[in-house]
Coordinates of C-alpha atoms in Angstrom, one line a residue:
Chain A
M1 CA -9.2 -5.2 27.7
V2 CA -10.2 -4.7 23.2
K3 CA -13.6 -2.9 23.0
H4 CA -15.0 -4.3 20.1
T5 CA -18.0 -2.7 18.7
E6 CA -20.6 -3.0 16.2
R7 CA -19.4 -1.0 13.7
P8 CA -17.4 -2.7 10.6
A9 CA -14.4 -0.9 10.7
F10 CA -13.7 -0.5 7.0
P11 CA -17.4 0.1 4.7
E12 CA -15.8 -2.1 2.2
A13 CA -16.7 -5.0 4.3
A14 CA -20.1 -4.8 4.5
S15 CA -20.2 -5.9 0.3
M16 CA -17.8 -9.2 2.2
P17 CA -19.8 -12.0 3.1
V18 CA -21.3 -12.2 6.2
R19 CA -19.5 -14.8 9.7
R20 CA -21.5 -17.5 10.5
R21 CA -19.8 -19.3 13.5
G22 CA -18.8 -22.8 12.8
R23 CA -20.2 -22.6 9.8
P24 CA -17.3 -22.7 6.9
P25 CA -17.5 -20.7 4.0
N26 CA -18.4 -22.6 0.3
P27 CA -15.2 -24.1 -0.7
G28 CA -15.8 -22.6 -4.2
R29 CA -15.7 -18.7 -3.6
R30 CA -11.8 -19.1 -2.4
E31 CA -11.2 -15.7 -3.0
D32 CA -14.6 -14.5 -0.6
T33 CA -12.9 -16.2 2.2
R34 CA -8.8 -14.5 1.9
A35 CA -10.6 -11.5 2.0
L36 CA -12.4 -11.9 4.9
L37 CA -8.9 -13.2 6.7
V38 CA -7.7 -10.2 5.4
R39 CA -10.9 -8.0 6.6
C40 CA -10.9 -9.0 10.1
G41 CA -6.9 -9.6 9.6
T42 CA -7.0 -5.7 9.3
E43 CA -9.3 -4.6 11.5
L44 CA -7.4 -7.2 14.4
C45 CA -4.3 -5.4 13.5
T46 CA -6.4 -1.7 13.6
E47 CA -7.5 -2.1 16.7
R48 CA -3.9 -4.5 19.1
G49 CA -0.9 -4.3 17.2
F50 CA -0.1 -6.8 14.5
Q51 CA 2.7 -9.5 16.3
I52 CA 0.0 -9.4 19.2
T53 CA -2.8 -10.6 16.7
G54 CA -2.7 -15.1 16.3
I55 CA -3.3 -16.6 13.9
D56 CA -6.7 -18.1 16.1
E57 CA -7.8 -14.9 16.0
V58 CA -8.6 -14.1 12.9
L59 CA -10.4 -17.6 11.8
K60 CA -11.9 -17.5 14.8
R61 CA -13.0 -14.0 14.2
A62 CA -14.0 -14.4 10.5
G63 CA -15.3 -18.0 11.3
V64 CA -13.4 -19.8 9.1
P65 CA -12.2 -23.8 10.5
K66 CA -8.5 -23.3 11.9
G67 CA -6.3 -25.6 9.6
S68 CA -7.4 -23.3 6.5
F69 CA -5.1 -20.7 6.3
Y70 CA -2.3 -21.6 5.6
H71 CA -3.8 -22.2 2.7
F72 CA -4.1 -19.5 1.6
F73 CA -1.1 -17.6 3.2
R74 CA 2.8 -19.4 3.9
S75 CA 2.7 -17.1 7.0
K76 CA 1.6 -14.9 9.2
H77 CA 4.2 -13.2 7.9
E78 CA 2.8 -12.9 4.2
F79 CA -1.1 -12.2 6.6
G80 CA 0.5 -8.9 7.4
E81 CA 1.8 -7.7 4.0
A82 CA -1.1 -8.5 2.3
V83 CA -3.4 -7.3 5.6
I84 CA -1.4 -4.0 4.6
E85 CA -2.1 -3.6 1.0
N86 CA -5.3 -4.6 1.0
Y87 CA -5.0 -1.3 3.5
R88 CA -3.7 0.5 0.9
Q89 CA -5.8 -0.2 -1.2
Y90 CA -8.8 0.9 0.1
Y91 CA -7.1 4.6 1.8
E92 CA -6.2 5.0 -1.1
K93 CA -9.7 4.8 -2.5
R94 CA -10.4 7.4 0.1
L95 CA -7.9 9.3 -0.3
D96 CA -9.7 9.4 -4.2
R97 CA -12.3 10.4 -3.9
F98 CA -11.9 13.1 -2.4
L99 CA -8.2 14.4 -4.0
K100 CA -9.2 13.9 -6.8
D101 CA -13.7 15.5 -7.2
T102 CA -13.4 18.3 -9.8
S103 CA -16.4 19.9 -8.0
M104 CA -14.0 21.4 -6.3
P105 CA -11.1 23.6 -5.6
P106 CA -7.7 22.0 -4.6
L107 CA -7.9 22.5 -1.3
E108 CA -11.3 22.4 -0.5
R109 CA -11.0 18.3 -1.2
L110 CA -8.3 18.8 1.4
D111 CA -10.8 20.0 3.4
A112 CA -13.1 17.7 2.8
F113 CA -10.5 15.0 3.8
I114 CA -9.8 16.1 7.4
N115 CA -13.4 16.3 8.4
E116 CA -14.4 13.4 7.3
A117 CA -12.0 11.7 8.8
Q118 CA -12.2 13.2 12.1
L119 CA -15.6 12.2 11.9
R120 CA -14.0 8.8 11.3
F121 CA -12.4 8.2 13.7
A122 CA -15.0 10.2 16.4
L123 CA -17.5 7.1 15.4
S124 CA -15.1 4.4 16.2
N125 CA -14.3 6.2 19.9
F126 CA -11.0 6.8 18.5
R127 CA -9.9 3.0 18.7
R128 CA -8.7 2.6 15.6
G129 CA -5.8 5.2 13.6
C130 CA -4.2 3.9 10.6
L131 CA -3.6 1.2 9.9
V132 CA -0.2 2.4 9.2
G133 CA 0.4 4.4 11.5
N134 CA -0.2 2.0 14.5
L135 CA 1.6 -0.8 12.6
G136 CA 4.5 2.1 11.9
Q137 CA 5.3 2.2 14.7
E138 CA 5.3 -0.9 16.2
L139 CA 7.0 -2.4 13.8
G140 CA 9.0 0.3 11.5
G141 CA 11.9 -0.7 13.8
M142 CA 11.7 -4.1 14.3
N143 CA 11.7 -5.7 11.1
D144 CA 12.6 -4.0 7.3
N145 CA 10.2 -5.8 4.8
F146 CA 7.7 -4.0 6.7
R147 CA 8.8 -0.8 7.1
A148 CA 10.1 -0.7 3.2
Q149 CA 6.3 -2.3 2.5
L150 CA 4.4 0.9 5.0
A151 CA 7.5 3.4 3.1
A152 CA 6.5 3.3 0.0
V153 CA 2.5 3.2 1.3
L154 CA 3.2 6.4 2.7
N155 CA 5.0 7.2 -0.8
D156 CA 1.9 6.7 -2.4
W157 CA -0.2 8.3 -0.3
E158 CA 1.8 11.9 -0.6
A159 CA 2.5 11.7 -4.2
R160 CA -1.5 12.2 -4.3
V161 CA -1.5 15.1 -1.4
A162 CA 1.6 16.6 -3.9
A163 CA -0.2 16.4 -6.9
C164 CA -3.1 18.2 -4.9
L165 CA -1.2 20.9 -3.6
Q166 CA 0.6 21.3 -6.9
E167 CA -3.1 22.1 -8.1
A168 CA -3.7 24.7 -5.4
I169 CA 0.0 26.0 -6.0
E170 CA -0.8 26.8 -9.8
R171 CA -4.6 28.1 -9.0
G172 CA -2.4 31.0 -6.7
D173 CA -4.6 29.4 -4.3
L174 CA -1.1 28.7 -2.4
P175 CA 2.4 30.7 -2.9
A176 CA 4.1 29.7 -6.4
S177 CA 7.2 29.1 -3.4
H178 CA 6.3 26.5 -2.4
D179 CA 7.6 22.4 -3.1
A180 CA 4.7 20.7 -2.8
A181 CA 6.6 16.9 -2.7
M182 CA 8.3 18.8 0.8
L183 CA 4.4 20.0 1.8
A184 CA 3.0 16.4 1.0
S185 CA 5.6 14.9 4.2
L186 CA 4.8 16.8 6.9
F187 CA 1.4 17.4 5.8
W188 CA 1.3 12.9 6.5
N189 CA 3.5 13.4 9.7
G190 CA 2.1 15.7 10.7
W191 CA -0.9 14.1 10.9
Q192 CA 0.0 11.3 11.8
G193 CA 0.6 12.5 14.7
A194 CA -2.3 14.2 14.8
V195 CA -3.9 11.0 15.0
W196 CA -2.1 9.5 17.6
R197 CA -2.9 12.2 19.7
A198 CA -6.3 12.2 19.3
K199 CA -6.7 8.5 20.0
L200 CA -4.3 9.8 23.4
E201 CA -7.1 12.6 24.7
Q202 CA -10.4 10.9 22.6
S203 CA -10.9 14.7 21.0
A204 CA -11.3 15.2 16.4
A205 CA -9.3 19.0 18.6
P206 CA -5.9 18.4 18.0
I207 CA -6.7 17.1 14.1
R208 CA -8.2 19.7 14.3
S209 CA -5.6 22.1 15.0
F210 CA -3.5 20.6 13.0
G211 CA -5.0 21.4 9.7
A212 CA -5.2 25.0 11.2
F213 CA -1.7 24.7 11.1
F214 CA -0.8 23.5 8.5
F215 CA -2.7 25.2 6.0
R216 CA -2.1 28.9 8.0
S217 CA 2.0 27.6 7.9
I218 CA 1.7 27.6 3.8
G219 CA 0.3 30.6 3.5
R220 CA -3.5 29.2 2.6
K221 CA -5.0 32.6 1.4
E222 CA -8.4 30.8 2.5
M223 CA -9.2 29.4 5.6
P224 CA -12.7 28.1 5.4
A225 CA -14.4 28.4 8.5
E226 CA -13.7 24.4 10.4
Y227 CA -10.8 26.0 11.5
A228 CA -11.2 28.8 13.5
E229 CA -9.2 29.3 16.8
Q230 CA -9.0 26.3 18.9
P231 CA -7.0 25.0 21.9
A232 CA -5.4 22.7 21.0
A233 CA -5.9 19.9 22.7
Chain B
M1 CA 12.3 -9.7 14.5
V2 CA 14.3 -7.9 16.8
K3 CA 18.2 -7.0 16.9
H4 CA 19.4 -6.0 20.2
T5 CA 22.1 -3.5 20.3
E6 CA 24.9 -3.8 22.6
R7 CA 23.8 0.8 23.2
P8 CA 22.0 1.3 26.2
A9 CA 18.8 2.5 25.6
F10 CA 19.0 5.1 28.3
P11 CA 22.2 6.6 29.6
E12 CA 20.8 6.6 32.9
A13 CA 22.0 2.8 33.4
A14 CA 25.2 2.9 33.5
S15 CA 24.9 3.3 37.3
M16 CA 22.9 0.3 37.6
P17 CA 23.3 -3.0 38.8
V18 CA 25.3 -5.1 36.5
R19 CA 22.7 -8.0 34.9
R20 CA 24.9 -11.5 36.7
R21 CA 23.2 -13.7 34.4
G22 CA 21.1 -17.2 37.3
R23 CA 22.6 -15.1 40.0
P24 CA 19.8 -14.1 41.9
P25 CA 20.6 -10.8 42.6
N26 CA 21.0 -9.5 46.2
P27 CA 18.0 -9.7 48.4
G28 CA 19.0 -6.5 50.4
R29 CA 18.5 -5.2 47.1
R30 CA 15.5 -5.0 46.5
E31 CA 14.9 -1.4 45.2
D32 CA 17.4 -2.7 43.1
T33 CA 16.1 -5.3 41.6
R34 CA 13.0 -3.3 40.6
A35 CA 14.7 -0.6 38.9
L36 CA 16.8 -3.0 37.0
L37 CA 13.6 -4.5 36.0
V38 CA 11.2 -1.6 35.0
R39 CA 14.9 -0.7 33.3
C40 CA 14.5 -4.0 31.2
G41 CA 11.1 -3.4 30.2
T42 CA 11.2 -0.3 29.6
E43 CA 13.6 -1.4 27.0
L44 CA 11.5 -3.8 25.3
C45 CA 8.8 -2.0 25.7
T46 CA 9.9 0.9 23.3
E47 CA 11.5 -1.6 21.2
R48 CA 8.3 -3.4 20.9
G49 CA 5.6 -2.8 22.2
F50 CA 3.9 -3.2 25.8
Q51 CA 1.5 -6.4 24.7
I52 CA 4.1 -8.9 23.7
T53 CA 7.0 -8.0 26.1
G54 CA 6.4 -11.2 28.2
I55 CA 7.3 -11.2 32.2
D56 CA 9.5 -14.0 31.1
E57 CA 11.6 -12.5 28.9
V58 CA 11.8 -9.1 31.2
L59 CA 13.6 -11.5 33.9
K60 CA 15.4 -13.2 31.1
R61 CA 17.0 -10.1 30.2
A62 CA 17.3 -9.4 34.0
G63 CA 18.9 -11.8 35.4
V64 CA 16.4 -11.9 37.9
P65 CA 14.9 -15.3 39.1
K66 CA 11.4 -16.2 37.5
G67 CA 9.3 -16.3 40.5
S68 CA 10.1 -13.0 41.6
F69 CA 7.8 -10.5 39.3
Y70 CA 6.0 -10.3 41.4
H71 CA 7.1 -10.4 44.6
F72 CA 7.8 -6.6 43.0
F73 CA 4.4 -5.9 41.0
R74 CA 1.4 -7.0 41.1
S75 CA 0.3 -7.8 38.1
K76 CA 1.8 -6.9 34.9
H77 CA -0.5 -3.6 33.9
E78 CA 1.3 -2.1 37.0
F79 CA 4.4 -3.7 35.9
G80 CA 3.7 -1.6 32.4
E81 CA 2.6 1.9 34.5
A82 CA 5.7 1.6 36.5
V83 CA 7.8 1.1 33.3
I84 CA 6.0 5.2 31.8
E85 CA 6.7 6.0 35.6
N86 CA 10.3 5.7 34.8
Y87 CA 10.3 6.7 31.8
R88 CA 8.1 9.8 32.1
Q89 CA 11.4 11.3 35.0
Y90 CA 14.0 10.0 31.6
Y91 CA 12.9 11.7 30.0
E92 CA 11.9 15.4 32.4
K93 CA 15.1 14.7 33.6
R94 CA 15.9 15.7 29.9
L95 CA 13.9 18.3 28.6
D96 CA 14.9 20.1 31.8
R97 CA 19.0 19.6 31.1
F98 CA 18.2 21.7 28.0
L99 CA 15.4 23.8 28.3
K100 CA 16.7 24.8 32.1
D101 CA 19.9 26.1 30.7
T102 CA 19.8 29.6 30.5
S103 CA 22.9 29.5 29.3
M104 CA 21.8 29.4 25.9
P105 CA 18.2 32.3 24.8
P106 CA 15.6 29.3 24.8
L107 CA 14.7 29.1 21.5
E108 CA 18.6 27.8 21.1
R109 CA 17.4 25.4 24.0
L110 CA 15.1 23.7 21.7
D111 CA 17.3 24.2 18.7
A112 CA 19.8 21.8 20.8
F113 CA 16.9 19.1 22.8
I114 CA 16.0 18.5 18.5
N115 CA 20.1 18.0 17.7
E116 CA 20.8 15.9 20.4
A117 CA 17.9 13.5 19.8
Q118 CA 18.2 13.4 16.4
L119 CA 22.0 11.3 17.2
R120 CA 20.3 9.1 19.5
F121 CA 18.0 8.4 17.0
A122 CA 20.3 7.6 14.9
L123 CA 22.3 6.4 17.3
S124 CA 19.3 3.0 18.1
N125 CA 20.0 2.7 14.1
F126 CA 16.0 4.9 14.4
R127 CA 14.7 1.4 16.3
R128 CA 14.1 2.6 18.9
G129 CA 12.0 5.6 19.5
C130 CA 9.4 7.5 21.7
L131 CA 8.0 5.2 24.9
V132 CA 4.7 7.4 25.2
G133 CA 4.6 7.7 21.1
N134 CA 5.4 3.6 20.8
L135 CA 2.7 2.9 23.7
G136 CA 0.2 5.6 23.2
Q137 CA -0.1 4.4 19.4
E138 CA -0.4 -0.1 21.1
L139 CA -2.7 1.1 23.9
G140 CA -4.1 4.9 23.5
G141 CA -7.6 3.3 22.0
M142 CA -7.5 0.2 24.1
N143 CA -6.5 1.1 28.1
D144 CA -8.8 3.7 29.4
N145 CA -5.9 3.3 32.2
F146 CA -2.8 3.3 30.6
R147 CA -4.8 6.4 27.7
A148 CA -4.7 8.4 30.7
Q149 CA -1.1 7.4 32.5
L150 CA 0.5 8.7 28.5
A151 CA -2.0 11.7 28.2
A152 CA -0.8 13.2 31.6
V153 CA 3.4 12.5 30.3
L154 CA 2.3 14.4 28.1
N155 CA 0.8 17.2 29.5
D156 CA 3.7 17.9 31.7
W157 CA 6.2 17.5 28.5
E158 CA 4.1 20.1 26.9
A159 CA 3.8 22.6 29.7
R160 CA 7.6 22.2 29.6
V161 CA 7.8 23.2 26.4
A162 CA 4.8 26.5 26.6
A163 CA 7.1 27.2 29.4
C164 CA 10.5 27.4 26.7
L165 CA 8.7 29.1 24.2
Q166 CA 6.8 31.8 26.0
E167 CA 9.9 33.4 26.8
A168 CA 11.0 33.7 23.5
I169 CA 7.0 35.5 23.9
E170 CA 8.7 37.7 26.2
R171 CA 11.6 38.4 24.4
G172 CA 10.9 38.4 21.0
D173 CA 11.8 35.5 20.0
L174 CA 8.4 35.0 18.4
P175 CA 5.6 36.9 17.8
A176 CA 3.6 38.1 20.2
S177 CA 0.2 36.7 19.2
H178 CA 1.0 33.2 20.2
D179 CA 0.4 31.4 22.1
A180 CA 2.3 29.5 23.7
A181 CA 0.5 26.5 25.4
M182 CA -1.5 25.8 21.6
L183 CA 2.5 26.5 20.4
A184 CA 3.8 23.7 23.1
S185 CA 0.6 19.9 21.5
L186 CA 1.8 21.3 17.5
F187 CA 4.9 20.9 18.6
W188 CA 4.7 17.6 20.1
N189 CA 1.9 16.0 17.9
G190 CA 4.2 17.2 15.1
W191 CA 7.2 15.8 16.4
Q192 CA 5.8 12.3 17.8
G193 CA 4.5 12.2 13.7
A194 CA 7.4 13.7 12.7
V195 CA 9.8 10.2 14.5
W196 CA 6.6 7.9 13.3
R197 CA 8.4 9.5 10.0
A198 CA 11.5 9.3 10.5
K199 CA 11.6 4.9 11.8
L200 CA 9.9 3.9 8.4
E201 CA 12.7 5.7 6.4
Q202 CA 15.7 4.8 9.0
S203 CA 16.9 8.6 8.6
A204 CA 16.8 12.2 10.4
A205 CA 15.7 14.2 7.3
P206 CA 11.9 14.0 8.7
I207 CA 13.0 15.4 12.6
R208 CA 15.0 18.2 10.4
S209 CA 12.0 19.2 8.4
F210 CA 9.5 19.3 11.1
G211 CA 12.0 21.7 13.1
A212 CA 12.1 24.2 9.9
F213 CA 8.8 23.6 9.6
F214 CA 8.1 24.6 12.7
F215 CA 10.0 27.7 13.3
R216 CA 9.2 28.9 10.1
S217 CA 5.7 28.6 10.9
I218 CA 5.9 30.7 14.0
G219 CA 6.9 33.0 12.5
R220 CA 11.0 32.6 14.5
K221 CA 13.1 35.4 13.5
E222 CA 16.6 33.8 13.7
M223 CA 16.7 30.8 11.6
P224 CA 19.1 28.9 12.9
A225 CA 22.0 26.9 9.5
E226 CA 20.8 24.0 10.9
Y227 CA 17.6 24.3 9.6
A228 CA 18.1 24.8 5.6
E229 CA 15.7 23.8 3.1
Q230 CA 16.2 19.5 3.3
P231 CA 14.6 17.4 1.6
A232 CA 11.7 16.5 3.8
A233 CA 12.1 13.6 4.1

């Protein structure tokens, strides 16, 4: 049912060891093999979900011999935790690349993040979306350990966006009455809903509409051209 | 991993045939048995997802003998379509109960829907959420048939909310400059994100915050007390 594309899901993947079908990886490169398993797990869980992704499938995609999984992880649950942690690190680097780029005013950094995310999502044919969004939906109601881990990731992301919005408030680009932490929470929840709809519509329009609605709603003083009135979906 | 509660997921379930372990249902009640399978499938898919839900599990929960599944459905895919269609009908009745209740002004109908949804979600210990939200996240990127079916459900829900918002615009409860269809789309996407976060936080607060943000953002003239400033998550 799943269509795999040839593109790597995550640019970091490019620096990781190339998959070699049927040939076991160099046993001296334990960390590389673990990272490869986590990367393949991240791709599979983002595309299909955690529960349905089998350990055998991860090993097959990684080209790592069967039976070596428990050399690296005590359980599938521990593997899931490693996948989420890996995505957290990857995504926080990506967020920081935009949100800490002081060559731009703070709200333009957020615009740049939103624009790049639309582009990436379109490049995956709107198939993948956000691992944290997907697993939060799948596991949030089922497993309290995963739920708490995913909620903590959201809190980290939220703190980053809140810092950026706080800068905007202090510069006078947003009304001084705003609570940056509350806006950041509304941002991420609205973001996840927009990404969810973009997947259903196979279109980035819901993400653009959300950005426009969010920034207009919070009284942004200068609205960039990319948020001009667009159809909502 | 899944905790089952004793509460029925859907009140309509109360009028359906009682599950009888190990005893085949009366063969004359073909439609009842089909409805029972769909109801059990709806519960399992809402709690755990579609892919991971096995046909055997559905039959076991329904107390229907193995082997009878293909008497009712040609494939698991056809069963999935029936589950989504059943949820659409159930949810549209629920929406209409609120949104077509002309004893209240239109925006209060939407408040009543939002309040009741928070209550229901809390009663499920924030485990279930919305079948369309869950399956959209799980299957939206994987299967174009399910994707199109789920997108069509969203469009139906959107039309209902748009009609209610249009009434509010015509009464002067919202600014006349609004496009009700676009607002309805923003409502549902934001809603799905808020429900997603409520599941992660095990709290209805993200839903209340979303309601408050949405109504303030669209210039609602009278804000009810339940949207008074609350922590965002």
